[in-house]
Coordinates of C-alpha atoms in Angstrom, one line a residue:
Chain A
F28 CA 0.0 0.0 0.0
S29 CA 1.4 3.4 -1.1
L30 CA -0.3 6.2 0.8
N31 CA -0.7 9.9 0.0
L32 CA 0.1 10.8 3.6
A33 CA 2.2 9.7 6.6
A34 CA 1.0 6.5 8.3
D35 CA 0.3 6.4 12.0
C36 CA 2.2 3.1 12.6
N37 CA 0.2 2.3 15.7
A38 CA -3.1 2.9 14.1
V39 CA -2.2 0.6 11.2
L40 CA -1.1 -2.1 13.6
K41 CA -4.3 -1.8 15.6
A42 CA -6.4 -2.0 12.5
L43 CA -4.8 -5.0 11.0
Q44 CA -3.9 -6.9 14.1
P45 CA -7.3 -8.6 14.5
I46 CA -7.1 -10.0 11.0
F47 CA -3.9 -12.0 11.8
Q48 CA -5.0 -12.9 15.3
E49 CA -8.2 -14.4 13.9
Q50 CA -5.9 -16.8 12.0
G51 CA -4.4 -17.9 15.3
M52 CA -1.2 -16.1 14.6
T53 CA 1.0 -14.8 17.4
E54 CA 2.4 -11.3 17.1
T55 CA 5.9 -9.9 17.7
V56 CA 6.3 -6.2 17.3
H57 CA 9.6 -4.4 16.6
N58 CA 9.4 -0.6 16.8
W59 CA 12.4 1.4 15.4
E60 CA 11.0 4.7 16.6
D61 CA 12.4 6.5 13.5
H62 CA 11.9 3.8 10.9
G63 CA 8.4 2.5 11.8
Y64 CA 7.3 -1.0 12.7
L65 CA 8.0 -4.6 11.8
V66 CA 5.3 -6.9 13.0
T67 CA 5.8 -10.7 12.6
Y68 CA 2.8 -13.0 12.8
I69 CA 3.5 -16.7 13.3
K70 CA 1.1 -19.5 12.7
K71 CA 1.3 -23.0 14.3
N72 CA 1.5 -24.7 10.8
G73 CA 4.8 -23.0 10.0
S74 CA 3.4 -20.1 8.0
F75 CA 4.2 -16.5 8.9
A76 CA 3.5 -12.9 7.8
N77 CA 5.6 -9.8 7.9
L78 CA 3.8 -6.4 8.3
R79 CA 6.3 -3.6 7.6
I80 CA 4.9 -0.1 8.3
H81 CA 7.0 2.8 7.1
P82 CA 5.9 6.0 8.7
H83 CA 6.2 8.1 5.5
G84 CA 3.3 6.1 4.1
L85 CA 4.3 2.7 2.8
V86 CA 2.7 -0.5 4.2
L87 CA 4.1 -3.9 3.1
V88 CA 2.5 -7.3 3.8
D89 CA 4.5 -10.4 3.0
L90 CA 3.1 -13.9 3.6
Q91 CA 5.2 -17.0 3.5
S92 CA 3.9 -20.6 3.8
Y93 CA 5.0 -24.1 2.9
N94 CA 3.1 -26.6 0.8
D95 CA 1.0 -24.1 -1.1
D96 CA -2.2 -25.7 -2.4
M97 CA -5.3 -24.2 -3.9
K98 CA -7.0 -24.1 -0.5
G99 CA -3.9 -22.3 0.9
R100 CA -4.1 -19.8 -1.9
E101 CA -7.7 -19.1 -1.3
E102 CA -7.0 -18.5 2.4
V103 CA -4.2 -16.1 1.4
D104 CA -6.5 -14.2 -0.9
Q105 CA -9.2 -14.0 1.7
L106 CA -6.7 -12.7 4.3
L107 CA -5.3 -10.1 1.8
N108 CA -8.9 -9.1 0.9
K109 CA -9.5 -8.4 4.6
V110 CA -6.3 -6.4 4.9
E111 CA -7.2 -4.3 1.8
E112 CA -10.7 -3.7 3.1
R113 CA -9.4 -2.6 6.5
M114 CA -6.7 -0.4 5.0
K115 CA -9.3 1.3 2.8
E116 CA -11.5 1.9 5.8
L117 CA -8.6 3.4 7.7
F118 CA -7.3 5.7 4.9
H119 CA -10.4 6.3 2.8
G120 CA -9.3 8.0 -0.4
N121 CA -5.7 8.4 0.6
I122 CA -4.3 5.1 -0.7
K123 CA -2.3 5.9 -3.8
R124 CA -1.7 2.4 -4.9
V125 CA -2.6 -1.2 -3.8
K126 CA -0.6 -3.8 -5.5
R127 CA -0.8 -7.6 -4.9
L128 CA 1.9 -9.7 -6.6
P129 CA 1.6 -13.4 -7.5
A130 CA 3.2 -15.8 -5.0
I131 CA 6.8 -16.7 -5.6
L132 CA 7.4 -20.4 -5.5
R133 CA 10.7 -21.6 -4.1
G134 CA 12.1 -25.0 -3.5
G135 CA 10.0 -26.8 -6.0
V136 CA 11.3 -29.4 -8.5
I137 CA 10.8 -27.0 -11.3
D138 CA 12.3 -23.5 -11.2
R139 CA 10.0 -21.1 -13.0
Y140 CA 12.1 -17.9 -12.5
W141 CA 14.7 -17.0 -15.2
P142 CA 15.7 -13.3 -14.8
T143 CA 16.6 -11.4 -18.0
A144 CA 20.1 -10.4 -18.9
D145 CA 19.3 -6.9 -17.5
G146 CA 18.2 -8.4 -14.1
R147 CA 14.4 -8.3 -14.4
L148 CA 12.4 -11.0 -12.7
V149 CA 10.4 -13.1 -15.2
E150 CA 8.4 -16.2 -14.3
Y151 CA 7.8 -18.7 -17.1
D152 CA 5.1 -21.4 -17.3
I153 CA 7.6 -24.2 -17.1
D154 CA 6.1 -27.6 -16.6
E155 CA 9.0 -30.0 -17.3
V156 CA 12.7 -30.2 -17.0
V157 CA 13.6 -31.8 -20.3
Y158 CA 17.4 -31.7 -20.2
D159 CA 19.8 -30.6 -17.4
E160 CA 23.5 -31.2 -17.8
D161 CA 26.8 -29.6 -16.8
S162 CA 29.5 -29.4 -19.4
P163 CA 33.0 -28.3 -18.3
F164 CA 32.1 -24.9 -19.6
Q165 CA 28.5 -24.2 -18.6
N166 CA 25.2 -25.6 -17.4
I167 CA 22.8 -26.5 -20.2
K168 CA 19.1 -26.7 -19.4
I169 CA 16.2 -27.3 -21.8
L170 CA 12.9 -26.6 -20.0
H171 CA 9.4 -27.0 -21.4
S172 CA 7.0 -24.0 -21.3
K173 CA 3.4 -24.3 -22.4
Q174 CA 3.6 -20.9 -24.0
F175 CA 7.0 -21.1 -25.7
G176 CA 7.8 -24.8 -26.2
N177 CA 11.2 -26.0 -25.2
I178 CA 13.5 -23.3 -23.9
L179 CA 17.3 -23.4 -24.1
I180 CA 19.0 -21.9 -21.0
L181 CA 22.8 -21.6 -20.7
S182 CA 24.1 -21.1 -17.2
G183 CA 20.8 -19.4 -16.2
D184 CA 20.7 -17.2 -19.3
V185 CA 17.6 -17.7 -21.5
N186 CA 18.9 -18.3 -25.0
L187 CA 16.2 -19.4 -27.4
A188 CA 12.8 -21.1 -27.3
E189 CA 11.2 -23.2 -29.9
S190 CA 8.7 -20.4 -30.5
D191 CA 11.5 -17.9 -31.3
L192 CA 11.5 -18.4 -35.1
A193 CA 11.2 -14.6 -35.2
Y194 CA 14.7 -14.3 -33.8
T195 CA 16.1 -16.6 -36.4
Q196 CA 14.2 -14.9 -39.2
A197 CA 15.4 -11.5 -38.0
I198 CA 19.1 -12.4 -37.9
M199 CA 18.7 -13.8 -41.4
G200 CA 17.5 -10.5 -42.7
S201 CA 13.7 -10.7 -42.1
G202 CA 12.9 -12.7 -45.3
K203 CA 14.4 -10.0 -47.6
E204 CA 17.5 -12.0 -48.6
D205 CA 17.8 -14.6 -51.3
Y206 CA 20.0 -17.4 -50.0
S207 CA 19.6 -19.6 -53.1
G208 CA 23.0 -20.6 -54.5
K209 CA 24.9 -18.6 -51.9
E210 CA 27.9 -19.3 -49.7
V211 CA 27.0 -18.7 -46.1
L212 CA 29.1 -18.8 -42.9
I213 CA 27.4 -19.0 -39.6
L214 CA 29.4 -18.3 -36.4
G215 CA 27.9 -19.9 -33.4
G216 CA 24.3 -20.8 -33.6
G217 CA 24.6 -24.2 -31.9
D218 CA 20.9 -24.5 -31.5
G219 CA 20.8 -25.1 -35.2
G220 CA 17.9 -22.6 -35.9
I221 CA 19.7 -20.5 -38.5
L222 CA 21.2 -23.5 -40.2
Y223 CA 17.8 -25.3 -40.5
E224 CA 16.1 -22.2 -41.9
I225 CA 18.8 -21.4 -44.5
V226 CA 19.2 -25.0 -45.7
K227 CA 15.4 -24.8 -46.7
L228 CA 16.3 -21.9 -49.0
K229 CA 18.7 -24.0 -51.3
P230 CA 22.0 -22.3 -50.6
K231 CA 25.2 -23.5 -52.4
M232 CA 27.0 -24.2 -49.1
V233 CA 26.5 -23.3 -45.5
T234 CA 29.4 -23.6 -43.1
M235 CA 28.6 -23.4 -39.4
V236 CA 31.4 -23.0 -36.9
V237 CA 30.5 -23.9 -33.4
S238 CA 33.1 -23.9 -30.5
N239 CA 33.6 -27.1 -28.7
I240 CA 32.3 -25.2 -25.7
D241 CA 28.9 -25.7 -27.3
Q242 CA 29.2 -29.4 -28.1
M243 CA 26.7 -30.3 -25.4
V244 CA 24.4 -27.5 -26.6
I245 CA 24.2 -29.3 -29.9
D246 CA 23.6 -32.6 -28.2
G247 CA 20.7 -31.2 -26.2
C248 CA 19.2 -29.2 -29.1
K249 CA 19.3 -32.0 -31.6
K250 CA 17.2 -34.1 -29.3
H251 CA 14.9 -31.5 -27.6
M252 CA 14.8 -28.4 -29.8
R253 CA 13.6 -30.0 -33.0
K254 CA 11.1 -27.3 -33.8
T255 CA 14.1 -25.1 -34.0
C256 CA 16.7 -27.2 -35.7
G257 CA 14.7 -30.0 -37.4
D258 CA 17.2 -32.8 -38.4
V259 CA 20.1 -30.6 -39.5
L260 CA 22.1 -31.4 -36.3
D261 CA 21.6 -35.2 -36.7
N262 CA 24.7 -35.2 -38.9
L263 CA 27.6 -32.7 -39.0
K264 CA 27.4 -32.8 -42.9
G265 CA 24.5 -32.6 -45.3
E266 CA 24.1 -32.0 -49.0
C267 CA 24.7 -28.3 -48.8
Y268 CA 26.0 -27.8 -45.3
Q269 CA 28.8 -28.7 -42.8
V270 CA 29.2 -28.1 -39.1
L271 CA 32.7 -27.5 -37.8
I272 CA 33.2 -28.0 -34.1
E273 CA 36.1 -25.5 -33.8
D274 CA 36.9 -22.1 -32.3
C275 CA 35.8 -19.6 -35.0
I276 CA 38.8 -17.4 -34.8
P277 CA 41.4 -19.8 -36.2
V278 CA 38.8 -20.9 -38.8
L279 CA 38.2 -17.3 -39.9
K280 CA 42.0 -16.7 -40.0
R281 CA 42.5 -19.8 -42.2
Y282 CA 39.7 -18.8 -44.6
A283 CA 41.0 -15.2 -44.8
K284 CA 44.5 -16.6 -45.6
E285 CA 43.1 -19.1 -48.2
G286 CA 41.0 -16.3 -49.8
R287 CA 37.8 -18.3 -49.1
M288 CA 34.9 -15.8 -49.5
F289 CA 31.2 -15.8 -48.5
D290 CA 28.1 -14.1 -49.6
Y291 CA 26.8 -14.0 -46.0
V292 CA 28.4 -14.1 -42.6
I293 CA 25.9 -14.5 -39.8
N294 CA 27.3 -13.9 -36.3
D295 CA 25.2 -15.7 -33.8
L296 CA 27.8 -16.0 -31.1
T297 CA 26.6 -15.3 -27.5
A298 CA 26.7 -11.6 -26.6
V299 CA 29.1 -12.1 -23.8
P300 CA 31.6 -14.8 -24.9
I301 CA 33.1 -17.4 -22.7
S302 CA 36.8 -16.7 -22.9
T303 CA 39.1 -19.6 -23.8
S304 CA 42.1 -18.0 -25.4
P305 CA 44.4 -15.2 -24.3
E306 CA 43.5 -13.2 -27.4
E307 CA 40.0 -12.6 -26.1
D308 CA 41.1 -10.4 -23.2
S309 CA 38.0 -8.3 -23.3
T310 CA 34.5 -8.5 -24.7
W311 CA 35.0 -5.5 -27.0
E312 CA 38.4 -6.8 -28.3
F313 CA 36.7 -10.1 -29.1
L314 CA 33.8 -8.5 -30.9
R315 CA 36.2 -6.3 -32.9
L316 CA 38.3 -9.3 -33.8
I317 CA 35.3 -11.3 -35.0
L318 CA 34.1 -8.3 -37.0
D319 CA 37.5 -7.6 -38.6
L320 CA 38.0 -11.2 -39.6
S321 CA 34.4 -11.5 -40.9
M322 CA 35.0 -8.5 -43.2
K323 CA 38.1 -10.3 -44.6
V324 CA 36.0 -13.4 -45.7
L325 CA 33.1 -11.4 -47.1
K326 CA 32.6 -10.8 -50.8
Q327 CA 32.5 -7.2 -51.9
D328 CA 28.7 -7.3 -52.1
G329 CA 28.4 -9.7 -49.2
K330 CA 26.4 -9.0 -46.1
Y331 CA 27.1 -9.4 -42.4
F332 CA 24.3 -10.0 -39.9
T333 CA 24.4 -10.1 -36.2
Q334 CA 22.3 -9.4 -33.1
Chain B
F3 CA 18.8 -23.3 -0.9
S4 CA 17.3 -26.7 -1.7
L5 CA 19.2 -29.5 0.0
N6 CA 19.6 -33.2 -0.8
L7 CA 19.2 -34.1 2.8
A8 CA 17.4 -33.0 6.0
A9 CA 18.7 -29.8 7.5
D10 CA 19.8 -29.6 11.2
C11 CA 18.1 -26.3 11.9
N12 CA 20.3 -25.4 14.8
A13 CA 23.5 -26.1 12.8
V14 CA 22.3 -23.8 10.0
L15 CA 21.4 -21.1 12.5
K16 CA 24.8 -21.3 14.2
A17 CA 26.6 -21.2 10.8
L18 CA 24.8 -18.2 9.4
Q19 CA 24.3 -16.3 12.7
P20 CA 27.7 -14.6 12.6
I21 CA 27.1 -13.2 9.1
F22 CA 24.0 -11.3 10.2
Q23 CA 25.5 -10.3 13.6
E24 CA 28.5 -8.8 11.9
Q25 CA 26.0 -6.4 10.2
G26 CA 24.9 -5.3 13.7
M27 CA 21.6 -7.1 13.3
T28 CA 19.7 -8.3 16.3
E29 CA 18.3 -11.8 16.3
T30 CA 14.9 -13.2 17.2
V31 CA 14.4 -17.0 16.9
H32 CA 11.1 -18.8 16.6
N33 CA 11.3 -22.6 16.9
W34 CA 8.2 -24.5 15.7
E35 CA 9.8 -27.9 16.8
D36 CA 8.0 -29.7 14.0
H37 CA 8.2 -27.0 11.3
G38 CA 11.8 -25.7 11.7
Y39 CA 13.0 -22.2 12.5
L40 CA 12.1 -18.6 11.6
V41 CA 15.0 -16.3 12.5
T42 CA 14.4 -12.5 12.1
Y43 CA 17.4 -10.2 12.0
I44 CA 16.8 -6.5 12.5
K45 CA 19.2 -3.7 11.6
K46 CA 19.1 -0.2 13.1
N47 CA 18.5 1.5 9.8
G48 CA 15.1 -0.2 9.3
S49 CA 16.3 -3.2 7.2
F50 CA 15.6 -6.7 8.2
A51 CA 16.2 -10.3 7.1
N52 CA 14.1 -13.5 7.5
L53 CA 15.9 -16.8 7.7
R54 CA 13.4 -19.7 7.3
I55 CA 14.9 -23.1 7.9
H56 CA 12.7 -26.0 6.9
P57 CA 13.9 -29.3 8.5
H58 CA 13.3 -31.4 5.4
G59 CA 16.0 -29.4 3.6
L60 CA 14.9 -26.0 2.4
V61 CA 16.6 -22.8 3.6
L62 CA 15.1 -19.4 2.6
V63 CA 16.7 -16.1 3.1
D64 CA 14.7 -12.9 2.5
L65 CA 16.2 -9.4 2.8
Q66 CA 14.0 -6.3 2.9
S67 CA 15.3 -2.7 3.0
Y68 CA 14.2 0.8 2.2
N69 CA 15.9 3.3 0.0
D70 CA 17.6 0.8 -2.2
D71 CA 20.7 2.4 -3.8
M72 CA 23.6 0.8 -5.6
K73 CA 25.7 0.8 -2.4
G74 CA 22.8 -1.0 -0.7
R75 CA 22.6 -3.6 -3.5
E76 CA 26.3 -4.3 -3.3
E77 CA 26.0 -4.8 0.5
V78 CA 23.2 -7.2 -0.1
D79 CA 25.2 -9.1 -2.7
Q80 CA 28.1 -9.3 -0.3
L81 CA 25.9 -10.6 2.5
L82 CA 24.3 -13.2 0.2
N83 CA 27.7 -14.3 -1.1
K84 CA 28.8 -14.9 2.5
V85 CA 25.6 -16.9 3.2
E86 CA 26.1 -19.0 0.1
E87 CA 29.8 -19.6 1.0
R88 CA 28.9 -20.7 4.5
M89 CA 26.1 -22.9 3.3
K90 CA 28.4 -24.6 0.9
E91 CA 31.0 -25.2 3.6
L92 CA 28.2 -26.7 5.8
F93 CA 26.6 -28.9 3.3
H94 CA 29.5 -29.6 0.8
G95 CA 28.0 -31.3 -2.3
N96 CA 24.6 -31.7 -0.8
I97 CA 23.1 -28.4 -2.1
K98 CA 20.7 -29.3 -4.9
R99 CA 20.0 -25.8 -6.0
V100 CA 21.0 -22.2 -5.0
K101 CA 18.8 -19.6 -6.5
R102 CA 19.1 -15.9 -6.0
L103 CA 16.2 -13.7 -7.3
P104 CA 16.4 -10.1 -8.3
A105 CA 15.1 -7.6 -5.7
I106 CA 11.4 -6.7 -5.9
L107 CA 10.9 -3.0 -5.8
R108 CA 7.8 -1.8 -4.1
G109 CA 6.4 1.6 -3.3
G110 CA 8.2 3.4 -6.1
V111 CA 6.7 6.0 -8.4
I112 CA 6.9 3.5 -11.3
D113 CA 5.4 0.0 -11.0
R114 CA 7.5 -2.4 -13.0
Y115 CA 5.4 -5.6 -12.2
W116 CA 2.6 -6.5 -14.6
P117 CA 1.6 -10.2 -14.1
T118 CA 0.4 -12.1 -17.2
A119 CA -3.2 -13.2 -17.6
D120 CA -2.2 -16.7 -16.3
G121 CA -0.8 -15.1 -13.1
R122 CA 2.9 -15.2 -13.8
L123 CA 5.1 -12.5 -12.3
V124 CA 6.8 -10.4 -15.0
E125 CA 9.0 -7.3 -14.4
Y126 CA 9.2 -4.8 -17.3
D127 CA 11.9 -2.2 -17.7
I128 CA 9.4 0.6 -17.3
D129 CA 11.0 4.0 -17.0
E130 CA 8.1 6.4 -17.5
V131 CA 4.3 6.6 -16.8
V132 CA 3.1 8.2 -20.1
Y133 CA -0.7 8.1 -19.5
D134 CA -2.7 7.0 -16.6
E135 CA -6.5 7.7 -16.6
D136 CA -9.6 6.1 -15.2
S137 CA -12.6 5.8 -17.5
P138 CA -16.0 4.8 -16.2
F139 CA -15.2 1.3 -17.5
Q140 CA -11.5 0.6 -16.8
N141 CA -8.1 2.0 -15.9
I142 CA -6.0 2.9 -19.0
K143 CA -2.3 3.1 -18.6
I144 CA 0.4 3.6 -21.2
L145 CA 3.9 2.9 -19.8
H146 CA 7.2 3.3 -21.5
S147 CA 9.6 0.4 -21.6
K148 CA 13.1 0.7 -23.0
Q149 CA 12.7 -2.7 -24.6
F150 CA 9.1 -2.6 -25.9
G151 CA 8.4 1.1 -26.4
N152 CA 5.1 2.3 -25.0
I153 CA 2.9 -0.4 -23.6
L154 CA -0.9 -0.2 -23.3
I155 CA -2.2 -1.7 -20.0
L156 CA -6.0 -2.0 -19.4
S157 CA -7.0 -2.5 -15.8
G158 CA -3.7 -4.2 -15.1
D159 CA -3.8 -6.4 -18.1
V160 CA -1.0 -5.9 -20.6
N161 CA -2.6 -5.4 -24.0
L162 CA -0.1 -4.3 -26.7
A163 CA 3.3 -2.7 -26.9
E164 CA 4.6 -0.5 -29.7
S165 CA 7.0 -3.4 -30.5
D166 CA 4.1 -5.8 -31.0
L167 CA 3.8 -5.4 -34.8
A168 CA 4.1 -9.2 -34.9
Y169 CA 0.7 -9.5 -33.2
T170 CA -0.9 -7.2 -35.7
Q171 CA 0.7 -9.0 -38.6
A172 CA -0.4 -12.4 -37.3
I173 CA -4.1 -11.4 -36.8
M174 CA -4.0 -10.0 -40.4
G175 CA -2.9 -13.4 -41.8
S176 CA 0.9 -13.1 -41.5
G177 CA 1.5 -11.2 -44.8
K178 CA -0.2 -13.9 -46.9
E179 CA -3.4 -11.9 -47.6
D180 CA -4.0 -9.3 -50.4
Y181 CA -6.1 -6.5 -48.9
S182 CA -5.9 -4.3 -51.9
G183 CA -9.4 -3.3 -53.1
K184 CA -11.0 -5.3 -50.3
E185 CA -13.9 -4.5 -47.9
V186 CA -12.7 -5.1 -44.4
L187 CA -14.5 -5.0 -41.0
I188 CA -12.4 -4.7 -37.8
L189 CA -14.2 -5.5 -34.5
G190 CA -12.4 -3.8 -31.6
G191 CA -8.8 -2.9 -32.2
G192 CA -9.0 0.4 -30.4
D193 CA -5.2 0.7 -30.4
G194 CA -5.4 1.3 -34.2
G195 CA -2.6 -1.2 -35.1
I196 CA -4.6 -3.3 -37.5
L197 CA -6.3 -0.3 -39.1
Y198 CA -3.0 1.4 -39.6
E199 CA -1.4 -1.7 -41.2
I200 CA -4.3 -2.4 -43.5
V201 CA -4.8 1.1 -44.7
K202 CA -1.2 0.9 -46.0
L203 CA -2.3 -2.0 -48.3
K204 CA -4.8 0.1 -50.3
P205 CA -8.1 -1.6 -49.3
K206 CA -11.3 -0.4 -50.8
M207 CA -12.8 0.4 -47.4
V208 CA -12.1 -0.5 -43.8
T209 CA -14.7 -0.1 -41.2
M210 CA -13.6 -0.4 -37.6
V211 CA -16.2 -0.7 -34.9
V212 CA -15.0 0.2 -31.4
S213 CA -17.2 0.2 -28.3
N214 CA -17.5 3.5 -26.5
I215 CA -16.0 1.5 -23.6
D216 CA -12.7 2.0 -25.5
Q217 CA -13.1 5.7 -26.4
M218 CA -10.4 6.6 -23.9
V219 CA -8.2 3.8 -25.2
I220 CA -8.4 5.6 -28.6
D221 CA -7.6 8.9 -27.0
G222 CA -4.5 7.5 -25.2
C223 CA -3.3 5.5 -28.2
K224 CA -3.6 8.2 -30.8
K225 CA -1.3 10.4 -28.6
H226 CA 1.1 7.8 -27.2
M227 CA 1.1 4.6 -29.3
R228 CA 1.9 6.3 -32.7
K229 CA 4.4 3.6 -33.7
T230 CA 1.3 1.3 -33.5
C231 CA -1.4 3.5 -35.0
G232 CA 0.4 6.2 -37.0
D233 CA -2.1 9.0 -37.7
V234 CA -5.2 6.8 -38.5
L235 CA -6.8 7.6 -35.2
D236 CA -6.4 11.4 -35.6
N237 CA -9.6 11.5 -37.5
L238 CA -12.5 9.0 -37.4
K239 CA -12.7 9.1 -41.2
G240 CA -10.0 8.8 -43.9
E241 CA -10.0 8.2 -47.6
C242 CA -10.5 4.4 -47.3
Y243 CA -11.6 4.0 -43.7
Q244 CA -14.1 4.9 -41.0
V245 CA -14.1 4.3 -37.3
L246 CA -17.5 3.8 -35.6
I247 CA -17.7 4.3 -31.9
E248 CA -20.5 1.8 -31.3
D249 CA -21.2 -1.5 -29.7
C250 CA -20.3 -4.0 -32.5
I251 CA -23.4 -6.3 -32.0
P252 CA -26.1 -3.8 -33.2
V253 CA -23.7 -2.8 -36.0
L254 CA -23.3 -6.4 -37.1
K255 CA -27.0 -7.0 -36.9
R256 CA -27.7 -3.9 -39.0
Y257 CA -25.1 -4.9 -41.7
A258 CA -26.5 -8.4 -41.8
K259 CA -30.0 -7.1 -42.3
E260 CA -28.9 -4.6 -45.0
G261 CA -26.9 -7.4 -46.8
R262 CA -23.7 -5.5 -46.4
M263 CA -20.8 -8.0 -47.0
F264 CA -17.1 -8.0 -46.3
D265 CA -14.0 -9.8 -47.7
Y266 CA -12.4 -9.9 -44.3
V267 CA -13.7 -9.7 -40.7
I268 CA -11.0 -9.3 -38.1
N269 CA -12.1 -9.8 -34.5
D270 CA -9.7 -8.1 -32.2
L271 CA -12.1 -7.7 -29.3
T272 CA -10.6 -8.4 -25.9
A273 CA -10.5 -12.1 -24.9
V274 CA -12.7 -11.5 -21.9
P275 CA -15.3 -8.8 -22.8
I276 CA -16.6 -6.2 -20.4
S277 CA -20.3 -6.9 -20.4
T278 CA -22.6 -3.9 -21.1
S279 CA -25.8 -5.6 -22.4
P280 CA -27.9 -8.4 -21.0
E281 CA -27.4 -10.3 -24.2
E282 CA -23.8 -11.0 -23.2
D283 CA -24.6 -13.1 -20.3
S284 CA -21.6 -15.3 -20.6
T285 CA -18.2 -15.1 -22.3
W286 CA -19.0 -18.1 -24.6
E287 CA -22.4 -16.8 -25.5
F288 CA -20.8 -13.5 -26.4
L289 CA -18.1 -15.1 -28.5
R290 CA -20.6 -17.3 -30.3
L291 CA -22.9 -14.4 -31.0
I292 CA -20.0 -12.4 -32.5
L293 CA -18.9 -15.4 -34.6
D294 CA -22.5 -16.1 -35.9
L295 CA -23.1 -12.5 -36.8
S296 CA -19.6 -12.2 -38.5
M297 CA -20.4 -15.2 -40.7
K298 CA -23.6 -13.4 -41.8
V299 CA -21.6 -10.4 -43.1
L300 CA -18.8 -12.4 -44.7
K301 CA -18.7 -13.0 -48.5
Q302 CA -18.7 -16.6 -49.5
D303 CA -14.9 -16.6 -50.1
G304 CA -14.3 -14.1 -47.2
K305 CA -12.0 -14.8 -44.3
Y306 CA -12.5 -14.4 -40.6
F307 CA -9.4 -13.8 -38.4
T308 CA -9.2 -13.7 -34.6
Q309 CA -6.8 -14.3 -31.8

């Protein structure tokens, strides 16, 4: 509850107290004098509640309980409804905002919380752990979501879901490129999405270079991300493609030296690379090196795509 | 912390206690006997921590503090690092999972949490409240996100962001339809996205029917969702379109009676309608009625699109 005015901590406590006591919860009050109250309510079944009253007009209620079932949720909703009602009686029109957040589930078999790269909390509708393996380089998870299909998660970082065809289409130029008869180089892309989509377009030859760091990513994806990669990862060679399990930098250097040129270079390496060689002493150095080497293997009218 | 074994509550308490006491926090222990411990640590500055030890092997640490700044966050990280380190010393290889969630920010000017329709917690990178008005029917918010542009939120339900061109394209048939010279009827779609995209394709005439419930949605969108609607909402009539502010059911009935026929009917009404007439006594009844009436105004080779 955000209020438009200062909160009389004692008045809030007295107003809400009966709601918790009706539940058979025992009360412990801490009074900071200058920072308001923390009231802890403890129930016999192991549940508890924190009521934090900030004198400048912020009242926070947290409930924590174990073995959440639908009945438990209904009880929580009823309790919070009573708290909301009582607060509205107490403050009339002076409540600026009431916000109730969904329960956070911890300690379950399935972890539904996968924060974004910029640190935002996002809960997915995960209903199955499909693959969960540690390679020497990273943890590789594939989790099933009702909304997104299987989702590839590398060391906690959400990479790609089977529903993310739009990502693959965008990095290929949003349907505006003609790949037929073309020479294409893919850097990274171990999930096989780009390779699968380009092979459909009858290119002359696609070479995909995936670091051995991602060998287990390929293993997981070829089994469990088939909406993304189809069958292209079943073999490392097809009629018009090959997959090289090698660090891309020496491969690019070799191609540049040999004068091997491409119509398209698609850089699908992870945004923050896992460093394996002393050359890659910073992210920007690494990105610049990849870009410089890519330009050297690109035909004059060739195109470079990346995130 | 999810453990592979039962937790000795007292051992966990003794191991972690010094970390909180170093912070000058005072301890209160509640022992349920059969449900483990709740330990509350209180700091002089108004911060506090809950340590909940479940004997079957789940240890939860919650920190709550006011006036979160970067320094405060670093201190929290350091404290949690110490807790993690101590837990790993205590349980060696027997920790199944350690999960640290981003802080939840409450009571700020900007609310970043907009749960999905299926109740999942999602935090957006909102940095500005662009529009926030109550109509007699609903609350209409337009919030700016760095990632998605302006986002339209109706009574807490995330509707459409400026980045959601893919939604509009999908409901129009994913680029596979030829709208040139066609008669089109749009039901709902007050954000103007479908209208704007179809008008670009030189239709003969587009009629959009928006309930007066959504008049303020139009007002907000025409000002603040211009990447979605361009200038089509600036006037209710254009060269090849008209917007009717009317309930769609009487309009559909009138058209059916007059024999007015369309090449396309696009139903972009909200999934769960706000009921205004006794006819709409249930969601399914309403959906069936709309579908039946739509079929009556559709040419024999016409197409009906919806979510």
